[in-house]
XYZ file of C-alpha atoms in Angstrom:
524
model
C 26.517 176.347 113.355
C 27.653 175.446 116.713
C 29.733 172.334 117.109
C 30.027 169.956 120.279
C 32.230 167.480 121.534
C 31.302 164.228 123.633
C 33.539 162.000 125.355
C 32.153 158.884 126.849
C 34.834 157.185 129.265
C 33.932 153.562 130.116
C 35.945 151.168 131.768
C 36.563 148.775 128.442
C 35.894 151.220 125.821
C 36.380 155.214 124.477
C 33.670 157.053 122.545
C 34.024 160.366 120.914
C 30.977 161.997 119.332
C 30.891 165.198 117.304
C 27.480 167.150 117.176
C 26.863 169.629 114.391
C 23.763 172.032 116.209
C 23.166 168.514 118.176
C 23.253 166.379 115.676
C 25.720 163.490 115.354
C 28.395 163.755 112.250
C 30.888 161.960 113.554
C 31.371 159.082 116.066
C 34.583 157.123 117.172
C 34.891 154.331 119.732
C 36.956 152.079 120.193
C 38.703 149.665 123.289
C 41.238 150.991 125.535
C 43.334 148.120 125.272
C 43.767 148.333 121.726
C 47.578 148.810 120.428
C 47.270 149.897 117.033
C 47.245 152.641 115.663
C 47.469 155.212 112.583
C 51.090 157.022 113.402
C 52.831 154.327 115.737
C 56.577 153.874 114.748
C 57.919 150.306 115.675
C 61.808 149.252 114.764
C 60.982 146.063 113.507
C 62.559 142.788 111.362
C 61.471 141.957 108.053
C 59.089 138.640 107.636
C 58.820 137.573 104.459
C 60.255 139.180 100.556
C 57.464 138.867 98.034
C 59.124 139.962 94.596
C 56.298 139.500 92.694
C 54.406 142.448 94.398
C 57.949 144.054 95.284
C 56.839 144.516 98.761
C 57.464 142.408 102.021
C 56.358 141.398 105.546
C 56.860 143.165 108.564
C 56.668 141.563 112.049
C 55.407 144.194 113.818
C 53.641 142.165 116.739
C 50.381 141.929 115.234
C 48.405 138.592 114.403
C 48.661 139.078 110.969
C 52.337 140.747 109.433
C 52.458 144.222 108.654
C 52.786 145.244 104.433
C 55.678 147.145 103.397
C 55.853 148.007 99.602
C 58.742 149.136 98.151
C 57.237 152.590 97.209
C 56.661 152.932 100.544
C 60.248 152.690 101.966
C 60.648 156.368 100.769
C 63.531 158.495 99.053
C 65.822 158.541 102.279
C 65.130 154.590 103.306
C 69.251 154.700 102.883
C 69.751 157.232 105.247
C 66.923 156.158 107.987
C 68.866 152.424 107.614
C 72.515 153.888 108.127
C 71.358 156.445 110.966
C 69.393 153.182 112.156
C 73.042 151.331 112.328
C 74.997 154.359 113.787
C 72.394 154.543 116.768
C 72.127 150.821 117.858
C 76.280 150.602 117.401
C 76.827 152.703 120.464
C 74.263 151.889 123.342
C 75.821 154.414 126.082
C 76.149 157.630 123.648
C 73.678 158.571 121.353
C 75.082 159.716 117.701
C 73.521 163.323 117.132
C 71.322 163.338 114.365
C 72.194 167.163 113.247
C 75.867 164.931 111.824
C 73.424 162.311 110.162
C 74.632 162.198 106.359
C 71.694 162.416 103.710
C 72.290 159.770 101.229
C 70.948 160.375 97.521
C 67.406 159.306 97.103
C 65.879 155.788 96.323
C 65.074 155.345 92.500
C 61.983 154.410 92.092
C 62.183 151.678 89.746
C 63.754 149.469 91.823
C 62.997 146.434 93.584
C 62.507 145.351 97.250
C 65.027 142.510 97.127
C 67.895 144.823 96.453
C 66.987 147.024 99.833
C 65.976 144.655 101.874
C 66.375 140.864 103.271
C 64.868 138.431 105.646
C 65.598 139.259 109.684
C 66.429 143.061 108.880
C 65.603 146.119 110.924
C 63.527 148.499 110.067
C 62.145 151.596 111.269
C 58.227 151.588 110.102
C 55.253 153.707 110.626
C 51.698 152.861 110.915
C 49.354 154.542 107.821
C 46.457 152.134 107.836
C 45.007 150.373 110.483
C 44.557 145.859 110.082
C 40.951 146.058 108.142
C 39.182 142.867 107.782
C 41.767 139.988 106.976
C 44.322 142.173 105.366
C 47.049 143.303 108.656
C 48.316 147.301 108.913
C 50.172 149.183 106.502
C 53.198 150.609 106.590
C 55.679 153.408 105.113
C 59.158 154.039 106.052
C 59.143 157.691 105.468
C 58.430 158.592 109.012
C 56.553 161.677 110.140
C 55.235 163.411 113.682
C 52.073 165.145 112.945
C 51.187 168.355 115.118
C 48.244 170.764 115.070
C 49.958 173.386 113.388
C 53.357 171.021 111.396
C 54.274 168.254 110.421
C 57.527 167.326 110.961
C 59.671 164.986 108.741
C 63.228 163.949 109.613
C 65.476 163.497 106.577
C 63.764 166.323 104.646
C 64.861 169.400 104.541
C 62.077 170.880 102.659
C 59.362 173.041 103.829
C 56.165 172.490 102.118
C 52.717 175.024 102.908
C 49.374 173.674 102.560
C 47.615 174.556 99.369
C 44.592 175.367 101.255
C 46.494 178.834 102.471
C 45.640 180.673 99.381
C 47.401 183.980 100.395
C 50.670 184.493 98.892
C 51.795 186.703 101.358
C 51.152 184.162 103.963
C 52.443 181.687 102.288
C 55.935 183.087 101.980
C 55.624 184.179 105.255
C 54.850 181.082 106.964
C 57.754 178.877 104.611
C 60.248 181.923 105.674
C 60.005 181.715 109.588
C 60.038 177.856 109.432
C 63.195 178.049 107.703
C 64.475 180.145 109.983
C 63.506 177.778 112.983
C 63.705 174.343 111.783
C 66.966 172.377 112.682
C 69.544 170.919 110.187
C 68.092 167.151 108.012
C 64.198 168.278 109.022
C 61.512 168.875 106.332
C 58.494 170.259 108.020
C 54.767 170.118 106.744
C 52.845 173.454 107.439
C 48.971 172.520 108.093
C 46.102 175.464 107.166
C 45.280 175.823 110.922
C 48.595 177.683 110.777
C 47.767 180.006 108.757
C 48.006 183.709 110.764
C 50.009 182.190 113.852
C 52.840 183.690 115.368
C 56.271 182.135 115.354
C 55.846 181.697 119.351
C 53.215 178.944 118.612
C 54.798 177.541 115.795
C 58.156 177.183 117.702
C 56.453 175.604 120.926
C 55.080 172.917 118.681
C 58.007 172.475 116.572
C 60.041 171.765 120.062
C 57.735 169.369 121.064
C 57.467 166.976 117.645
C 61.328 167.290 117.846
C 61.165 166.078 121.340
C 59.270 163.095 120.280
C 61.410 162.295 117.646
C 64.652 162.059 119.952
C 62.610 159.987 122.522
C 61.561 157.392 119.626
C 65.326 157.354 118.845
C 66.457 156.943 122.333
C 63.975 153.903 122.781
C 65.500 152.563 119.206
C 68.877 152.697 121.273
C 67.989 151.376 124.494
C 66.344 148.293 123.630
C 67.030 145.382 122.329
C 63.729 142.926 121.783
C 62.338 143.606 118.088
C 59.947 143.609 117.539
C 59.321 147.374 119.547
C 57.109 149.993 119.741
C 58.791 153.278 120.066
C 56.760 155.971 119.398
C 53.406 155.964 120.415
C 50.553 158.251 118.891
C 48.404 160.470 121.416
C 45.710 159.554 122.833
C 42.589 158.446 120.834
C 40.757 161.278 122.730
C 43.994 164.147 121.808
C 44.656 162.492 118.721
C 41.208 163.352 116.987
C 40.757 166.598 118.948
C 44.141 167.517 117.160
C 42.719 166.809 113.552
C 38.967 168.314 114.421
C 39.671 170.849 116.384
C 38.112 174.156 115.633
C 37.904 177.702 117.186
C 33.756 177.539 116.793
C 33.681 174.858 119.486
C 31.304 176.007 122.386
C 31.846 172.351 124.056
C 34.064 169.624 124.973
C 32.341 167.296 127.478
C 34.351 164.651 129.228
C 32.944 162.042 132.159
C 36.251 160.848 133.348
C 38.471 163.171 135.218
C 42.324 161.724 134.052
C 40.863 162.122 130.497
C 39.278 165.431 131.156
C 43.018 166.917 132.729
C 44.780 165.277 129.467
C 42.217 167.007 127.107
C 42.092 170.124 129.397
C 46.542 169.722 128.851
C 46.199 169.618 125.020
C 43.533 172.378 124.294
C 45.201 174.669 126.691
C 48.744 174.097 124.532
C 47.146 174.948 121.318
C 44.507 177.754 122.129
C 44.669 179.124 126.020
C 41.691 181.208 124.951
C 39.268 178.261 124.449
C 40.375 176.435 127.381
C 37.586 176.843 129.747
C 35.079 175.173 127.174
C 36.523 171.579 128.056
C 33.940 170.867 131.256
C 34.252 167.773 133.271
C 30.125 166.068 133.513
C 29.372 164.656 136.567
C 25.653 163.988 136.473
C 24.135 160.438 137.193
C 22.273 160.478 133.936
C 24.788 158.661 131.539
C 26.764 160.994 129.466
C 25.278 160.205 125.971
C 21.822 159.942 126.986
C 22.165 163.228 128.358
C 23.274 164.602 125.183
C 20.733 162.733 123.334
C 23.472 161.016 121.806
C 22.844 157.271 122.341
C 19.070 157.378 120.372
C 21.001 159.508 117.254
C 23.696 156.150 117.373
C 20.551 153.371 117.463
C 18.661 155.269 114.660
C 21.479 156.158 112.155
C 23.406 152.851 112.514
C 22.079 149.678 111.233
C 21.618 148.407 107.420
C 18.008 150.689 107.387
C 18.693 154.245 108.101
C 15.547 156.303 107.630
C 15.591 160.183 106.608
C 12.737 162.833 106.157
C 9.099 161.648 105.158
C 9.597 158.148 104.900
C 11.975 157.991 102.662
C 14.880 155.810 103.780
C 18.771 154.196 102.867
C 19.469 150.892 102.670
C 23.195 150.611 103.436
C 25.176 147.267 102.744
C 28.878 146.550 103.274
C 31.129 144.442 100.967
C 34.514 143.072 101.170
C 34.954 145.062 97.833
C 32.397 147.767 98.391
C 29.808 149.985 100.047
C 26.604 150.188 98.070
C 23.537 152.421 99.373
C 20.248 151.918 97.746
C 17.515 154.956 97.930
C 13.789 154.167 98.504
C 11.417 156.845 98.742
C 8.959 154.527 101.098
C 5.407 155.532 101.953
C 6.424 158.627 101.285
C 3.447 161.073 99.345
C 4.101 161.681 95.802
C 4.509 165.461 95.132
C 2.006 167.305 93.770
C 4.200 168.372 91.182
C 4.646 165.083 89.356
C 7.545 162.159 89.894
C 10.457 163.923 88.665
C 9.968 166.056 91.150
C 9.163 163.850 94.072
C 11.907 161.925 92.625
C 14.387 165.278 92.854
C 13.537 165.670 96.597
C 14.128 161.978 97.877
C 17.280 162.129 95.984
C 18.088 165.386 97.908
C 17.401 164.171 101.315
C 19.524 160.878 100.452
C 22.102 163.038 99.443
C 22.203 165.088 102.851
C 21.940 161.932 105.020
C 24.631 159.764 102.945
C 27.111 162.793 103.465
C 26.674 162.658 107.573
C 26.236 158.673 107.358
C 29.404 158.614 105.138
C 31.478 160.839 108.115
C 29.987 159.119 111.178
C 30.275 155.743 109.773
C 33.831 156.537 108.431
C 32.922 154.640 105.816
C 35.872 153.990 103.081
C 37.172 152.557 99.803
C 34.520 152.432 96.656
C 31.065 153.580 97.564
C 28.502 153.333 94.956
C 25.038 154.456 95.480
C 21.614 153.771 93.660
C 19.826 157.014 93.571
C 16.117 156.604 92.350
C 15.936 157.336 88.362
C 15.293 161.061 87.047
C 14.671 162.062 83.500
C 15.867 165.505 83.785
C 20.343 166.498 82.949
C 19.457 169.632 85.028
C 18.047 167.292 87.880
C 21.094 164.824 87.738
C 23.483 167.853 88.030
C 21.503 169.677 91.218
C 22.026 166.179 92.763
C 25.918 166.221 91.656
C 26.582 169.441 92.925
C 24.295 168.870 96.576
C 26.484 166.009 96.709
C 29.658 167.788 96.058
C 28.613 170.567 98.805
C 27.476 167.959 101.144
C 30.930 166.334 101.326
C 32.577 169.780 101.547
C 32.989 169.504 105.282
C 34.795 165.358 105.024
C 38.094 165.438 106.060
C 38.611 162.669 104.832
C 39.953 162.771 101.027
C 37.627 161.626 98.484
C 36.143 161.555 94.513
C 32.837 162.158 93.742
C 31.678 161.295 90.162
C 28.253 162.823 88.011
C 25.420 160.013 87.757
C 25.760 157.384 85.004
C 23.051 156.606 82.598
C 21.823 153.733 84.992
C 21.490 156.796 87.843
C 24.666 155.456 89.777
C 26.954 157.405 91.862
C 30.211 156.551 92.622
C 32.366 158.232 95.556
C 35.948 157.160 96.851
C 36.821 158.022 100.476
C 40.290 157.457 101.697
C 39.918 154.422 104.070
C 42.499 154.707 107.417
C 40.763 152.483 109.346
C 37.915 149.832 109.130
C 34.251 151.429 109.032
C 32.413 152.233 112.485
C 29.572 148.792 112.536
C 27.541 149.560 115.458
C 25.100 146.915 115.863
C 21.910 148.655 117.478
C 20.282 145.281 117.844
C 19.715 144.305 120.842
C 19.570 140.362 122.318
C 16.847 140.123 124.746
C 19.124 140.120 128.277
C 16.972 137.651 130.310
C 16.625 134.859 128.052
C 19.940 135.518 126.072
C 18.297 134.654 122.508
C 16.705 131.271 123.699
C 13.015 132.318 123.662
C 11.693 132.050 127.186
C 11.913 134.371 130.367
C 10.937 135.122 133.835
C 7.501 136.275 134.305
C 7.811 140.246 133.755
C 6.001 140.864 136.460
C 8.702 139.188 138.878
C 11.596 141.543 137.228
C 11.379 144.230 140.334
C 11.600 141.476 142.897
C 14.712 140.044 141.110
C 16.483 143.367 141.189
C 15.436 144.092 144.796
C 17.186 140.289 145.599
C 20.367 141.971 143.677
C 19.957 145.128 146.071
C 19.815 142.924 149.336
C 22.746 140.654 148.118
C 24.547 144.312 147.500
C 24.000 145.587 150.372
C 23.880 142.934 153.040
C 26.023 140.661 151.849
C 28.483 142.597 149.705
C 28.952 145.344 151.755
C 28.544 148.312 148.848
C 26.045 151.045 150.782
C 25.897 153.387 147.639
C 25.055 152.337 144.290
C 23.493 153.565 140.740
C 20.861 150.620 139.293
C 21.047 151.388 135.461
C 17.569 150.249 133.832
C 16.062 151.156 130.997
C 14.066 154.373 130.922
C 10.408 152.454 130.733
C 11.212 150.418 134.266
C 12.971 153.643 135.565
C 9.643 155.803 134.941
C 7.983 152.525 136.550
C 10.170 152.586 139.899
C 10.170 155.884 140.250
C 6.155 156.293 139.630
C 4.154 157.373 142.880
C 4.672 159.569 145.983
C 6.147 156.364 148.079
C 7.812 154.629 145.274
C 8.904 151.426 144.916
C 12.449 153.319 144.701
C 11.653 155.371 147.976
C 11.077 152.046 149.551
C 14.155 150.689 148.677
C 15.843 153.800 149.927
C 13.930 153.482 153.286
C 15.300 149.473 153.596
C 18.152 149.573 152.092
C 19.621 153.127 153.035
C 19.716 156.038 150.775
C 22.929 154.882 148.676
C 20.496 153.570 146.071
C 20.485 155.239 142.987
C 18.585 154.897 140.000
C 19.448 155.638 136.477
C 17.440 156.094 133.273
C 19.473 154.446 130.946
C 18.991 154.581 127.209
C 21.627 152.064 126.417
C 19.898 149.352 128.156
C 17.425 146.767 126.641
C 14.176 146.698 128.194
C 14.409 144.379 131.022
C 18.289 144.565 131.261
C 20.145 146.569 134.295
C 23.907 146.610 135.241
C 24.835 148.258 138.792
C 28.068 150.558 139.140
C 29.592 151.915 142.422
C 29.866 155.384 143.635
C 33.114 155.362 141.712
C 31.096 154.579 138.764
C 33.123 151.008 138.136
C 30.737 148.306 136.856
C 29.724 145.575 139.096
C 29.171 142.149 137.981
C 25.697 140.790 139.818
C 24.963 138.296 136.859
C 24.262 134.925 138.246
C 24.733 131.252 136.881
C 21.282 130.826 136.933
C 19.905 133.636 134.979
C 21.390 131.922 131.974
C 20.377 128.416 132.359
């Protein structure tokens, strides 16, 4: 299996696509002015106490207040609080935290009323993102996540992932982190360790200490609560850290700052597989090139069809996800309906694993597989199922079929689910019903052209259009595209463009920065 990654810079937004032998499995995007997100640390005052659900309020400069339950404040809350104190007493010398003093650990029965009261500090993390109306979540027990560790101040144990079966390695690796690890640090050690040298593990472990003492050092210097003082990589560096794996052949990238900081980050944790991060320059837009853009319009949407006609209805809930299998127009089997029922169930299965992954879809997910007669057939789907979701990251629960042919799955939900809408609103009459004549949409963009060019100033351009009017300008030996070039100069550029509706077109510089030709007019 080979495995690609995609990274679509725009100037708004970030997209990150992961292609299994070129299909799409996973797909992230989101703006690049957005704040949030899973792993920030803020020192921030408490809101609001709510003793009935012994949790509270956090202001953590959000719309909506952050939760803070008191399970979450974690067995050293004391010691974070008093080290929190020592820090912000002296704003010119920093108290070391190797002298920090470990106080004895929070019971668990108590209540958030005795810890904490309105217009205290706090120094929270972010473990779930603001989904729907409900704001982020938070925990107390902070942590700095690496490729190889995890690092965990006020913890002085050293835990090995259960995934490194090996005895031998697992001594090993819980050994030379002792050996390493400073004095009041627990430290985390992630499967992708497994077989490193203590070089590696060392270089890390420096640098997740480093970002600990900056985060303190901000908690020092400033004064305005509340702040943000540790911020998570990258979107880009953040989920490269989590997926990345040796098989990659690939890592594409169209923007070159994001390209050096990817090219920075895969060079730290494998030098061998740096030269597979390549920077794409072509005209063509990134993810049509990649055939990525048609995979997004035909697997997102509430009708996602799969193999002979057969097809998922997908529907999102406040509460839920439920999926509904049809098997279509599809051709009964010549073996009878339990069969034909068997394979549509198999094919849902395979597609609601990838739609699961690229959607990130989270929570309860219950899905209505067509009825079969046969235990044996129920348990092939169970265990198809159970393989299928083999390769989630994400932690989940799959459960057998009940006697009304219902599957239920739990996913561990970080952040809301990925809603693409691959609708598209017609971009000449904007939804009111009546447009230009067709025939007059060539003319228009040639007025945009002159109005570029003789007016504006810009000599070299890229026309994005949709791939039907692109085949039309460009048709003949003296197109209507070699005409423009012969009036207007050869600075103009077109591009196919798959994300475009059909008689839509946006223009972007040589620098490829959009430009804004929309008129008044065009929307009256």
């Amino acid at each position: 299996m080979t495995s690609e990654v995609v990274i679509d810079v725009q100037q708004k937004d970030i997209s990150i696509a992961l292609l299994e032998d070129k299909n799409l499995v996973e797909y992230q995007s989101e703006t690049r002015s957005a704040s949030f997100s899973v792993g920030n640390i803020y020192v921030a005052k408490v809101k609001k106490l709510m003793p009935g659900l012994n949790a509270c309020f956090v202001n953590v400069s959000y719309e909506r207040d952050a939760f803070l339950h008191y399970l979450d404040l974690g067995n050293q809350f004391d010691s974070y609080q008093k080290y929190l104190k020592q820090v912000q007493s002296d704003r010119k010398k920093l108290y070391p935290f190797s002298k920090a003093s470990r106080l004895p650990d929070l019971p668990k029965e108590g209540t958030i009323q005795n810890k904490l009261k309105v217009g205290d500090e706090v120094l929270v993390q972010i473990v779930k993102e603001p989904i729907s109306t409900k704001g982020p979540r938070l925990t107390a027990e902070l942590s700095f996540a690496g490729r190889y560790l995890v690092l965990i101040p006020f913890n002085d144990k050293v835990s090995v992932s259960s995934k490194i079966k090996s005895g031998e390695e697992r001594a090993r690796l819980k050994q030379l982190i002792q050996s390493i690890k400073p004095k009041n640090f627990g430290v985390i050690v992630r499967t992708v360790a497994e077989g490193k040298r203590v070089a590696e593990l060392d270089t890390e472990l420096k640098i997740l200490l480093k970002r600990w003492e900056d985060a303190v050092v901000k908690v020092q210097k400033t004064q305005t609560r509340p702040q943000l003082v540790y911020e998570e990589t990258s979107r880009v560096v953040a989920l490269l850290r989590d997926l990345f794996n040796p098989s990659y052949e690939n890592i594409y990238v169209n923007d070159t700052d994001i390209f050096k900081e990817v090219k920075q980050y895969v060079t730290l944790i494998a030098p061998e597989k740096a030269e597979i991060v390549k920077l794409y320059s072509g005209n063509v837009p990134i993810f049509d090139n990649f055939n990525v853009t048609k995979q997004i319009k035909s697997s997102f949407g509430k009708i996602v069809n799969y193999k002979h006609g057969a097809y998922l209805i997908i529907e999102h809930t406040e509460a839920l996800h439920v999926v509904d299998v049809n098997s279509g127009n599809r051709t009964r089997s010549a073996n009878g309906q339990e069969a034909n029922a068997l394979d549509v169930n198999l094919g849902a299965a395979d597609e609601l694993a990838r739609q699961l992954r690229l959607r990130d879809m989270g929570g309860i997910i219950v899905v209505d597989f067509i009825d079969m007669n046969l235990a044996e057939d129920r348990q092939i789907l169970y265990e198809r199922m159970c393989k299928n979701m083999q390769k989630d990251r994400a932690r989940h629960n799959i459960l057998p079929l009940s006697k009304f042919g219902l599957m239920q799955i739990t996913r561990q939900r970080v952040r809301p689910a990925m809603d693409v809408n691959v609708e598209e609103t017609c971009p000449t009459c904007f939804g009111k019903g009546k447009i230009k004549s067709s025939i007059l949409f060539t003319e228009q963009l040639e007025n945009k052209i002159d109005r570029l060019v003789n007016k504006i100033g810009v000599k070299k351009f890229y026309l994005h259009v949709h791939p039907y009017v692109a085949a039309y300008i460009n048709q003949g030996i003296i197109s209507l595209k070699r005409k423009w070039q012969i009036k207007y100069g050869m600075g103009v550029h077109v591009v196919s463009s798959q994300k475009m509706a059909f008689l839509q077109y946006e223009f972007y510089d040589c620098n490829k920065e959009f430009i804004d030709m929309k008129e008044e007019i065009e929307t009256k």
